[in-house]
PDB file of C-alpha atoms in Angstrom:
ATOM      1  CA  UNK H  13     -34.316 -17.922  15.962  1.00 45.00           C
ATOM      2  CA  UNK H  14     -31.523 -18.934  18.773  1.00 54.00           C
ATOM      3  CA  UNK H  15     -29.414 -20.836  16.025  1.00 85.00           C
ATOM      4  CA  UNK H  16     -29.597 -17.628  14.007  1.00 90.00           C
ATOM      5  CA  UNK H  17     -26.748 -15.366  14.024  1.00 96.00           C
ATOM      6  CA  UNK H  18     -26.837 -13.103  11.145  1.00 97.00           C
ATOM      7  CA  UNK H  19     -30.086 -11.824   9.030  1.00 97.00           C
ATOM      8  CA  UNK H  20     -29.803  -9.968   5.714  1.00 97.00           C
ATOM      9  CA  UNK H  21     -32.426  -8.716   4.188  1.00 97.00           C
ATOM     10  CA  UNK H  22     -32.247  -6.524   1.168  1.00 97.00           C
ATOM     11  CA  UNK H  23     -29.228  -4.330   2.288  1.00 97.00           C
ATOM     12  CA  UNK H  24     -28.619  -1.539  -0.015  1.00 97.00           C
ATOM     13  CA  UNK H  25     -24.850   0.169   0.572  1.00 97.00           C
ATOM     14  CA  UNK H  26     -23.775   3.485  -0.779  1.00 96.00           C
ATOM     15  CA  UNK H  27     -20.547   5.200  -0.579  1.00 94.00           C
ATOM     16  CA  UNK H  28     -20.522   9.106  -1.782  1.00 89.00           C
ATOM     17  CA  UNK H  29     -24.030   8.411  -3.677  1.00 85.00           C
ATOM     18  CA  UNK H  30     -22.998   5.217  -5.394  1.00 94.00           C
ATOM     19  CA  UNK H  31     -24.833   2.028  -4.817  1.00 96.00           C
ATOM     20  CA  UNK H  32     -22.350  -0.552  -4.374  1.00 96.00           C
ATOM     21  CA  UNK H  33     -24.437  -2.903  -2.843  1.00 97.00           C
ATOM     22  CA  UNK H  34     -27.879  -3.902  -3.988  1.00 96.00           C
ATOM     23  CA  UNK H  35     -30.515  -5.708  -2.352  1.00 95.00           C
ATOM     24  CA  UNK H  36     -28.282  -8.027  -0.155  1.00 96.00           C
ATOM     25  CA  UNK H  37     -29.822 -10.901   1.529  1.00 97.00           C
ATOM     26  CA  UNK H  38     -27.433 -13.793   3.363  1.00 96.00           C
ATOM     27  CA  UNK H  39     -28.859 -15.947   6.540  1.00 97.00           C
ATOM     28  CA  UNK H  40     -25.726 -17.637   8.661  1.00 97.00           C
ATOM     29  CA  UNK H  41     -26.579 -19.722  11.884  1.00 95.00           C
ATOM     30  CA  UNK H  42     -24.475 -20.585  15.017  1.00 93.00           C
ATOM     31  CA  UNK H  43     -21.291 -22.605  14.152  1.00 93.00           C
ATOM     32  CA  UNK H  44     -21.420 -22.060  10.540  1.00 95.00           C
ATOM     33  CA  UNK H  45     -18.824 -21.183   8.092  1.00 94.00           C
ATOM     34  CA  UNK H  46     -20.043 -19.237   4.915  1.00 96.00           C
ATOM     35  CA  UNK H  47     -18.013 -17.757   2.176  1.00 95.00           C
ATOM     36  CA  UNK H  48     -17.848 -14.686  -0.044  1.00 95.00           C
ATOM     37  CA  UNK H  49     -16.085 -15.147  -3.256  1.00 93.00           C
ATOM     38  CA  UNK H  50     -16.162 -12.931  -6.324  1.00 90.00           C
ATOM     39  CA  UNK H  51     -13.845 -10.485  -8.655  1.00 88.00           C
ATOM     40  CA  UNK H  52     -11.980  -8.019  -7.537  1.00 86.00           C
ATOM     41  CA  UNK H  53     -14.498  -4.822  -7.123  1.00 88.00           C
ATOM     42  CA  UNK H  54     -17.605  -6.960  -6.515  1.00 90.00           C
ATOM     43  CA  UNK H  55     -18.559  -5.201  -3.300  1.00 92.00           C
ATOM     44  CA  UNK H  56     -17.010  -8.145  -0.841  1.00 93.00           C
ATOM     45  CA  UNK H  57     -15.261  -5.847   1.380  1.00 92.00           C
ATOM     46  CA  UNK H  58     -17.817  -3.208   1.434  1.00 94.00           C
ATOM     47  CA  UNK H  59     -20.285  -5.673   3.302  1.00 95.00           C
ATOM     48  CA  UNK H  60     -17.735  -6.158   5.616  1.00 94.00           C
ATOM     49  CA  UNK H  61     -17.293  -2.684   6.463  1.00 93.00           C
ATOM     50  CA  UNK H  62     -21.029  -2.132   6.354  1.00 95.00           C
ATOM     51  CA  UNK H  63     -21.404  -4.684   8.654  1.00 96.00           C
ATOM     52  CA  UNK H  64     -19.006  -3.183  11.332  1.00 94.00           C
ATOM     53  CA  UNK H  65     -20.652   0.380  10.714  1.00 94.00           C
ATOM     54  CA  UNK H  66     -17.953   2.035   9.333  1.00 93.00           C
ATOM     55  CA  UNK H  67     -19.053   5.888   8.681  1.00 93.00           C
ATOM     56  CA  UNK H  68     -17.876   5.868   4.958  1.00 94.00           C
ATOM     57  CA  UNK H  69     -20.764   4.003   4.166  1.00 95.00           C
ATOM     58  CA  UNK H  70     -24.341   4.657   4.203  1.00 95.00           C
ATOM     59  CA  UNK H  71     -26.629   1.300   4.880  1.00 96.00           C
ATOM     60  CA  UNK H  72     -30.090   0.560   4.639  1.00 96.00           C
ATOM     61  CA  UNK H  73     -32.262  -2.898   4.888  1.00 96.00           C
ATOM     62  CA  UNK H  74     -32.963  -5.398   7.517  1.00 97.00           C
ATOM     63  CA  UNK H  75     -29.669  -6.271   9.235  1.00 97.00           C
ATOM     64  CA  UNK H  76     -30.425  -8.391  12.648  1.00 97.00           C
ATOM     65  CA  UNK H  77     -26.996  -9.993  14.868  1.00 96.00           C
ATOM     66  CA  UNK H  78     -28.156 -12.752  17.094  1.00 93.00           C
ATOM     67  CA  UNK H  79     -31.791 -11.534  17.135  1.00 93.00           C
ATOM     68  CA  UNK H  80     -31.266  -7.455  17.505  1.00 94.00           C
ATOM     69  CA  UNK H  81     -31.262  -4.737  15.005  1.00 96.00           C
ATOM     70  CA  UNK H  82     -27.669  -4.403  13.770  1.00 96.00           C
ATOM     71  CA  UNK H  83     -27.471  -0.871  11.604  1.00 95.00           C
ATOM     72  CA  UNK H  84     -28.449   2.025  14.101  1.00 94.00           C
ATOM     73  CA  UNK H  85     -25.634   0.652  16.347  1.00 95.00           C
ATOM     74  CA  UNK H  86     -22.111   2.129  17.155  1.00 94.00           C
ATOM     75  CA  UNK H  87     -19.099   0.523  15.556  1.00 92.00           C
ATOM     76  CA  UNK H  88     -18.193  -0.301  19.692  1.00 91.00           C
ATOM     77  CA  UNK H  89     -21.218  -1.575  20.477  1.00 93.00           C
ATOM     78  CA  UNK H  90     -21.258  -3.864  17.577  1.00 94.00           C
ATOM     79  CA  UNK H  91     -17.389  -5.479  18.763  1.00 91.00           C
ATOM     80  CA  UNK H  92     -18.985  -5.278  22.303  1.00 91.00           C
ATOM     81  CA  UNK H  93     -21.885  -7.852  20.874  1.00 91.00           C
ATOM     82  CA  UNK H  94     -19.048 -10.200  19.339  1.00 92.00           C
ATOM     83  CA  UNK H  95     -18.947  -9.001  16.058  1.00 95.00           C
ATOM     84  CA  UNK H  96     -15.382  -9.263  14.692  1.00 94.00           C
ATOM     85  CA  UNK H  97     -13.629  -7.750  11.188  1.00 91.00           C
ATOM     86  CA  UNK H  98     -10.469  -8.779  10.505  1.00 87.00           C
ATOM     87  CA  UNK H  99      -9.282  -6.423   8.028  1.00 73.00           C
ATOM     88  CA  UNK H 100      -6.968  -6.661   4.839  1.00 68.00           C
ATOM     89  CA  UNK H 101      -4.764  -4.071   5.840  1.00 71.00           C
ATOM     90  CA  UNK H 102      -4.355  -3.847   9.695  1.00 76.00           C
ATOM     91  CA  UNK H 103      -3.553  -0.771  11.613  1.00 80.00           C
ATOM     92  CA  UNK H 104      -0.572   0.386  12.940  1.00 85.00           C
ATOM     93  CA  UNK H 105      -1.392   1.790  16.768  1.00 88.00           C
ATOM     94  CA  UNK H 106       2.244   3.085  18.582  1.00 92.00           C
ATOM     95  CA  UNK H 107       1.873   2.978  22.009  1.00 93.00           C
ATOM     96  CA  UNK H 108      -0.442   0.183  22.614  1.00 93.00           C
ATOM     97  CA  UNK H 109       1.260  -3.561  22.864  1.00 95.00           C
ATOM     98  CA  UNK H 110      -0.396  -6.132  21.303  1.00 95.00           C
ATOM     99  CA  UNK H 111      -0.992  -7.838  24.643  1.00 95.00           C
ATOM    100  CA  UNK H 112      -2.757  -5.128  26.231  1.00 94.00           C
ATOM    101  CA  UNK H 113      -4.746  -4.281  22.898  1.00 93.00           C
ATOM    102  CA  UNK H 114      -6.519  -7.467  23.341  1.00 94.00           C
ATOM    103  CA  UNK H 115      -6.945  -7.501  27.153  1.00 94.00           C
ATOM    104  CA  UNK H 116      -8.586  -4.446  26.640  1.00 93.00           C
ATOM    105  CA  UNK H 117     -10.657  -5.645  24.028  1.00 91.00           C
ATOM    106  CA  UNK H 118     -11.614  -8.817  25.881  1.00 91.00           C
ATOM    107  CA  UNK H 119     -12.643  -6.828  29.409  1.00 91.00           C
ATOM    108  CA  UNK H 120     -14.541  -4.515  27.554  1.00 88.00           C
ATOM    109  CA  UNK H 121     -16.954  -7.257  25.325  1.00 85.00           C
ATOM    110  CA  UNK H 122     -17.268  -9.426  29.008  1.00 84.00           C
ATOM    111  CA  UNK H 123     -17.484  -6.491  31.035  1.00 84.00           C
ATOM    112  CA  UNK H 124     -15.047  -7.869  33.332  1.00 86.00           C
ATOM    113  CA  UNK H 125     -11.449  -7.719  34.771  1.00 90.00           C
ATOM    114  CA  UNK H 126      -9.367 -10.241  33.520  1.00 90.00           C
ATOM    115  CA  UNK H 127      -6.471 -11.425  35.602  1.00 91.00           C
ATOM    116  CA  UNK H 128      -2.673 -11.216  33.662  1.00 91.00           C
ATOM    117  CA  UNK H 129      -1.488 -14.578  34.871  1.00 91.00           C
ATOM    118  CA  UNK H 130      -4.893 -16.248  33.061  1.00 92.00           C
ATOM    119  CA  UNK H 131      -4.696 -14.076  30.307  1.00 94.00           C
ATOM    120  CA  UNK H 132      -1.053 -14.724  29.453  1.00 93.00           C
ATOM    121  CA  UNK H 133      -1.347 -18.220  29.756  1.00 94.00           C
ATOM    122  CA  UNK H 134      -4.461 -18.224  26.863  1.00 94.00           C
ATOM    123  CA  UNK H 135      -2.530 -16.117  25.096  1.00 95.00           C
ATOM    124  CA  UNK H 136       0.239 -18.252  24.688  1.00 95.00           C
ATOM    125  CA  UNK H 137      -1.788 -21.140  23.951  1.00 94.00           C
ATOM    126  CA  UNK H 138      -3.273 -19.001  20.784  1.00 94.00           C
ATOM    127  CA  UNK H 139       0.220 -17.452  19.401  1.00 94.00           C
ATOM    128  CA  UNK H 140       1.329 -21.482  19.518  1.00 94.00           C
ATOM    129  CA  UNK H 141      -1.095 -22.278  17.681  1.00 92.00           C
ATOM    130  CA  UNK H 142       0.308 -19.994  14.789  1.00 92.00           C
ATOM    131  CA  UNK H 143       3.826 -19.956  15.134  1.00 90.00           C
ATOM    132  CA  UNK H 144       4.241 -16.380  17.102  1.00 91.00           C
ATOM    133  CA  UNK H 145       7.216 -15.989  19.083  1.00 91.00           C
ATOM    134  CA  UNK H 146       6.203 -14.868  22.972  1.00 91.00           C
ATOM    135  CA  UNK H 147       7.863 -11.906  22.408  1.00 92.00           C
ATOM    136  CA  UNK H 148       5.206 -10.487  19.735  1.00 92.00           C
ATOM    137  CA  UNK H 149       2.868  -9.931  22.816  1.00 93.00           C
ATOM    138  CA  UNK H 150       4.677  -7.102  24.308  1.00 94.00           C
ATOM    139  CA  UNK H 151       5.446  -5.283  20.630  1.00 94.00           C
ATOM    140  CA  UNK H 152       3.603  -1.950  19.345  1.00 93.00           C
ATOM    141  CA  UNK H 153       0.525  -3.517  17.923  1.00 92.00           C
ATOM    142  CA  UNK H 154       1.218  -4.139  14.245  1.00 91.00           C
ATOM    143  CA  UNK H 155       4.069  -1.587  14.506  1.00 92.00           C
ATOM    144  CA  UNK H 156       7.189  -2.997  12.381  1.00 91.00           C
ATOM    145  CA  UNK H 157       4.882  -6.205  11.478  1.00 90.00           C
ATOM    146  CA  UNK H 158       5.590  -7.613   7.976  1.00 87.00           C
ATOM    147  CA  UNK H 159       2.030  -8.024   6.268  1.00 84.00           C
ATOM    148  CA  UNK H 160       2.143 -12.004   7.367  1.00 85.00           C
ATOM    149  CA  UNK H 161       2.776 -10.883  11.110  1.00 88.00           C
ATOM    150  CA  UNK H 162      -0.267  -8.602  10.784  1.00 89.00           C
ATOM    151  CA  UNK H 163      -2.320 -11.093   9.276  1.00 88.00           C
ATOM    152  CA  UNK H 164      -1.234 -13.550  12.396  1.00 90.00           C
ATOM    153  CA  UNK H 165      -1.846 -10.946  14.861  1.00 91.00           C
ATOM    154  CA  UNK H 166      -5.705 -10.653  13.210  1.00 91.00           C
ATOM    155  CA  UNK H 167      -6.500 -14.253  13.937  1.00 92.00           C
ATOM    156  CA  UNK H 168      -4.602 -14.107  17.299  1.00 94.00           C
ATOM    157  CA  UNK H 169      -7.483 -11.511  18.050  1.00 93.00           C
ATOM    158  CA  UNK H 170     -10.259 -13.760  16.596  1.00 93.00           C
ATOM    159  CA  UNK H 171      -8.954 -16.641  19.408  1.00 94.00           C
ATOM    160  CA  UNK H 172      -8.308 -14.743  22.034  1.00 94.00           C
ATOM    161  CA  UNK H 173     -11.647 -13.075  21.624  1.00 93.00           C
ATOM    162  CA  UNK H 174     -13.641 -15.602  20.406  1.00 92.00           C
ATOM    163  CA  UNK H 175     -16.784 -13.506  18.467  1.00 93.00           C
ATOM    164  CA  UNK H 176     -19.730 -14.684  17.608  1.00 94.00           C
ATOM    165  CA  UNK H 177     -19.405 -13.363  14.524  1.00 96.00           C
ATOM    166  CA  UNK H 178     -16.091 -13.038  12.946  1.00 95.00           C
ATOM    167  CA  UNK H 179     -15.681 -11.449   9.416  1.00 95.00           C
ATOM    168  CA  UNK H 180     -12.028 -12.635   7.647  1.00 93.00           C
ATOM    169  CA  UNK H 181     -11.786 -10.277   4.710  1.00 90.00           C
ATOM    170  CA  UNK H 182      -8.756 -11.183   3.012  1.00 85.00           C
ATOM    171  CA  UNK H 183      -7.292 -12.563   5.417  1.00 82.00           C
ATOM    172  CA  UNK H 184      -5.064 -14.743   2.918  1.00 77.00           C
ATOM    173  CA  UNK H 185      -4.189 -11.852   0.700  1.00 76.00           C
ATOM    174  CA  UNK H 186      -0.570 -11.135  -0.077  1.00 72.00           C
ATOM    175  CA  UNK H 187       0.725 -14.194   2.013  1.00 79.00           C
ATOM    176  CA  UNK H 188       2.972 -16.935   1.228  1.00 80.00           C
ATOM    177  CA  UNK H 189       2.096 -20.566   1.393  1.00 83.00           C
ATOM    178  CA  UNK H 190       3.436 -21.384   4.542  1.00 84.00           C
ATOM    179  CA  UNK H 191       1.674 -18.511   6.434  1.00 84.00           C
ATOM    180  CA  UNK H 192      -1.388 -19.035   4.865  1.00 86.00           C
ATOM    181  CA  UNK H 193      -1.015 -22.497   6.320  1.00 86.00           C
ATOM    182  CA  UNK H 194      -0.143 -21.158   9.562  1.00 87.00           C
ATOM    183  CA  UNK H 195      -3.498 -19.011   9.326  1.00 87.00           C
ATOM    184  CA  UNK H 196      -5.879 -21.654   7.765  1.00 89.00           C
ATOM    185  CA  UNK H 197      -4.805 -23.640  11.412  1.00 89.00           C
ATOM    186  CA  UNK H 198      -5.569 -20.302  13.395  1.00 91.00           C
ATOM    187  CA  UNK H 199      -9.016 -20.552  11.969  1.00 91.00           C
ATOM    188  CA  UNK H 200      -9.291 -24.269  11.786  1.00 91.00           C
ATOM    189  CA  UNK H 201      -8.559 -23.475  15.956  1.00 91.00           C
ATOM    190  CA  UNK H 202     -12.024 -21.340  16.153  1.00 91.00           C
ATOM    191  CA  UNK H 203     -14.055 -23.189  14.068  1.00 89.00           C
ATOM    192  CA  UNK H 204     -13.592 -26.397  16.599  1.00 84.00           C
ATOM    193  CA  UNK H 205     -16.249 -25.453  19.405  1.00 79.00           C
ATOM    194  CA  UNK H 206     -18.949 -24.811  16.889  1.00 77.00           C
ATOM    195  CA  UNK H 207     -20.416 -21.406  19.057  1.00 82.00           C
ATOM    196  CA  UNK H 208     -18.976 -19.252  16.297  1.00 90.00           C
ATOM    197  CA  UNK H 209     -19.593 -18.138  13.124  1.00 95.00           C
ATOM    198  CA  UNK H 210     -17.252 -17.288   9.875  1.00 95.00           C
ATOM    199  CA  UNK H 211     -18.178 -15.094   7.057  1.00 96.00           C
ATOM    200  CA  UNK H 212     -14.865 -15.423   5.092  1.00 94.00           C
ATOM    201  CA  UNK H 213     -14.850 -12.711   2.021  1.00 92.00           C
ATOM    202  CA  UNK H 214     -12.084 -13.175  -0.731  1.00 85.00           C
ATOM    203  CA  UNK H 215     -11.523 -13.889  -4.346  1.00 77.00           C
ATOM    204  CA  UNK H 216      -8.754 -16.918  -4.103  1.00 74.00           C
ATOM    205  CA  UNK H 217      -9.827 -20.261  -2.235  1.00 79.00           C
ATOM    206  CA  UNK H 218      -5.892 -20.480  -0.939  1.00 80.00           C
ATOM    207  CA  UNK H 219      -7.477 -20.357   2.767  1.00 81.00           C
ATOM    208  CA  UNK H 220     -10.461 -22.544   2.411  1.00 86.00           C
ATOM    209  CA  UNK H 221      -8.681 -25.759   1.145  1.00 83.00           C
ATOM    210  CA  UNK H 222      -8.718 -27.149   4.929  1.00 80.00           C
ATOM    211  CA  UNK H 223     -11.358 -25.531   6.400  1.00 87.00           C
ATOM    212  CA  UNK H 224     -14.855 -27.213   6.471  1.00 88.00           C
ATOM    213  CA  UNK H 225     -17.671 -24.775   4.256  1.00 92.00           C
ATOM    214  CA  UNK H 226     -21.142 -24.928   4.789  1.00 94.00           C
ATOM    215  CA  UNK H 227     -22.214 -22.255   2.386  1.00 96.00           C
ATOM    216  CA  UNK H 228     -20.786 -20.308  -0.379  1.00 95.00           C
ATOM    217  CA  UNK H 229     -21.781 -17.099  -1.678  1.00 96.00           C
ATOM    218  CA  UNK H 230     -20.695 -15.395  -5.006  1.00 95.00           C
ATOM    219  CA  UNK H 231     -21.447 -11.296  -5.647  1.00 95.00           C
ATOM    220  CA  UNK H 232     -20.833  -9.831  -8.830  1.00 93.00           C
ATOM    221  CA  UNK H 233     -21.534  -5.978  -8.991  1.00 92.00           C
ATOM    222  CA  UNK H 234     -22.829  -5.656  -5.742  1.00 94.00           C
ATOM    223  CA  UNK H 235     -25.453  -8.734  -5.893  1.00 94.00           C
ATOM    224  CA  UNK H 236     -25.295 -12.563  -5.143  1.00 95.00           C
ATOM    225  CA  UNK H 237     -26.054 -14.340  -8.123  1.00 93.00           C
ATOM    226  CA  UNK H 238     -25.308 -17.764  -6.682  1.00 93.00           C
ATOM    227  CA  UNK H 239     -25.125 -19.825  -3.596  1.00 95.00           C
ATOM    228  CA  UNK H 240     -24.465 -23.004  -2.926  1.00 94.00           C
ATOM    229  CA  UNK H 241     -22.054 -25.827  -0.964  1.00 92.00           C
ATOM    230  CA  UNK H 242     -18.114 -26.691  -0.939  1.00 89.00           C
ATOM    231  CA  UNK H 243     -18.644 -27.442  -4.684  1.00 90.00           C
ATOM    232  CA  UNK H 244     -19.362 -23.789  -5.618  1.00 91.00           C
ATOM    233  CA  UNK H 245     -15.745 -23.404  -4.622  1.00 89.00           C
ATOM    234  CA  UNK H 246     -14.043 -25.760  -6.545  1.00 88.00           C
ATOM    235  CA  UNK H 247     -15.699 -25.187  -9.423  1.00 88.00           C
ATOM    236  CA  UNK H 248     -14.352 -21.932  -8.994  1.00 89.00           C
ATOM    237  CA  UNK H 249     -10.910 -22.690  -8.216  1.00 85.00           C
ATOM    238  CA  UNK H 250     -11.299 -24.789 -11.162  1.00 86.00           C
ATOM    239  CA  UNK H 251     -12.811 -21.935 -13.298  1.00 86.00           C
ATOM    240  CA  UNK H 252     -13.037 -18.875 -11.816  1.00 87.00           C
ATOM    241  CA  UNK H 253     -15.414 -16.715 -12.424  1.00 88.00           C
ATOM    242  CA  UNK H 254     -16.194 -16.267 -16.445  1.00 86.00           C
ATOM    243  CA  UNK H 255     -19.658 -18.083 -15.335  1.00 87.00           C
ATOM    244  CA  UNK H 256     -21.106 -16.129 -12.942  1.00 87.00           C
ATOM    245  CA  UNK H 257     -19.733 -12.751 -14.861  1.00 84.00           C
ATOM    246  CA  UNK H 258     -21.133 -13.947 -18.105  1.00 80.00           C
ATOM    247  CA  UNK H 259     -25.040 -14.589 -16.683  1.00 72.00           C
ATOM    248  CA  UNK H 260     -24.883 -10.913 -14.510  1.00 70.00           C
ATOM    249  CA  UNK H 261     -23.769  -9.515 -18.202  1.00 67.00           C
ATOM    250  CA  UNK H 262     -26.715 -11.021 -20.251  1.00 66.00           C
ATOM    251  CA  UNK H 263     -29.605 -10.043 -16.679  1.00 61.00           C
ATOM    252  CA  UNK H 264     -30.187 -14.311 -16.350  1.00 53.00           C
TER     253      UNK H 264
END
């Protein structure tokens, strides 16, 4: 299906011959913005990882990105395809500027040379859009960034790149109010066009309260027990997560 981007069927994870994940199964089409919510330890970031093919983990099911088998593909080929992770605790690379990171990035996933005086310009555009000062672009990526900096320099990626997939796990995580404003906007930003796709993964709803929702997910020991609309959300903002623990504890 064109409007399809991501397929899940069944996926079973395992990291050093424990099962964290069992019997995944998540459909999210072109344009839409689904979240993952759930306690700490649920298996949130794991999919994440799976997802990107990260070696620590061992996956198995039906995994299909825009139409084409996902899981016996290379971690690059995967970014190359537009799939995008932004992770909760971004690397430090020395050496590599922030600027040239992402023009890398972006001439390798069009196949393409992109000229400076273009690519500055967009680039711009993107770090006004979250409060960045210019001189961030020419900086060791991530090198000396405080963890809202890093966190900015993620969804400067997801703009500049524009996936059509992009994975936000945790993006909101250890940030005060004000950046996670300044974020929330970065992502408001790529959800305008509608040609891609959010899988947002965390445990707080600070990010989501101005972004639009169209699904919502909750896992609880590795399975979802419940999906549903913008309402799943604030119920749990409202309540957490006693519910949803409660029924996985007595098998309903």
């Amino acid at each position: 299906m064109e409007s399809q981007v991501l397929h899940i069927e069944n996926l079973t994870v395992r990291a050093e011959e424990k099962e964290i994940l069992h019997g995944v199964s998540l459909d999210i089409g072109k344009g839409e913005t689904h979240v993952l919510m759930g306690p700490n330890g649920a298996g949130k970031s794991t999919l994440g990882c799976a997802l990107m093919g990260d070696p620590a983990y061992e996956a198995a099911g039906t995994v299909l990105f825009r139409g084409k088998e996902l899981l016996s593909e290379s971690p690059d080929k995967r970014a190359k395809e537009g799939l995008f992770l932004s992770f909760q605790n971004p690397l430090e690379v020395p050496g590599i500027s922030l600027s040239n990171f992402i023009r890398s990035a972006l001439e390798a996933r069009t196949g393409r040379r992109i000229r400076l005086w273009d690519f500055r310009r967009e680039m711009k555009k993107a770090m006004e859009v979250l409060k960045m000062d210019e001189s961030y672009a020419d900086r060791d990526l991530n090198v000396g960034f405080s963890g809202g900096e890093k966190k900015k320099a993620e969804i400067l990626q997801l703009l500049m790149l524009k996936p059509s997939l992009a994975i936000l796990d945790e993006t909101d995580s250890g940030l005060d109010v004000d950046a996670v404003r300044t974020v929330s906007r970065g992502v408001e930003e790529y959800q305008k066009d509608k040609n891609g796709s959010l899988l947002i993964i965390t445990h707080s709803t600070r990010i989501l309260e101005s972004l639009h929702v169209d699904a919502t997910h909750v896992l609880v020991d590795g399975r979802i027990v419940a999906s549903g609309g913008r309402s799943l959300v604030d119920e749990i903002n409202a309540h957490g997560f006693e519910r949803f623990l409660q029924a996985e504890r007595s098998g309903l």
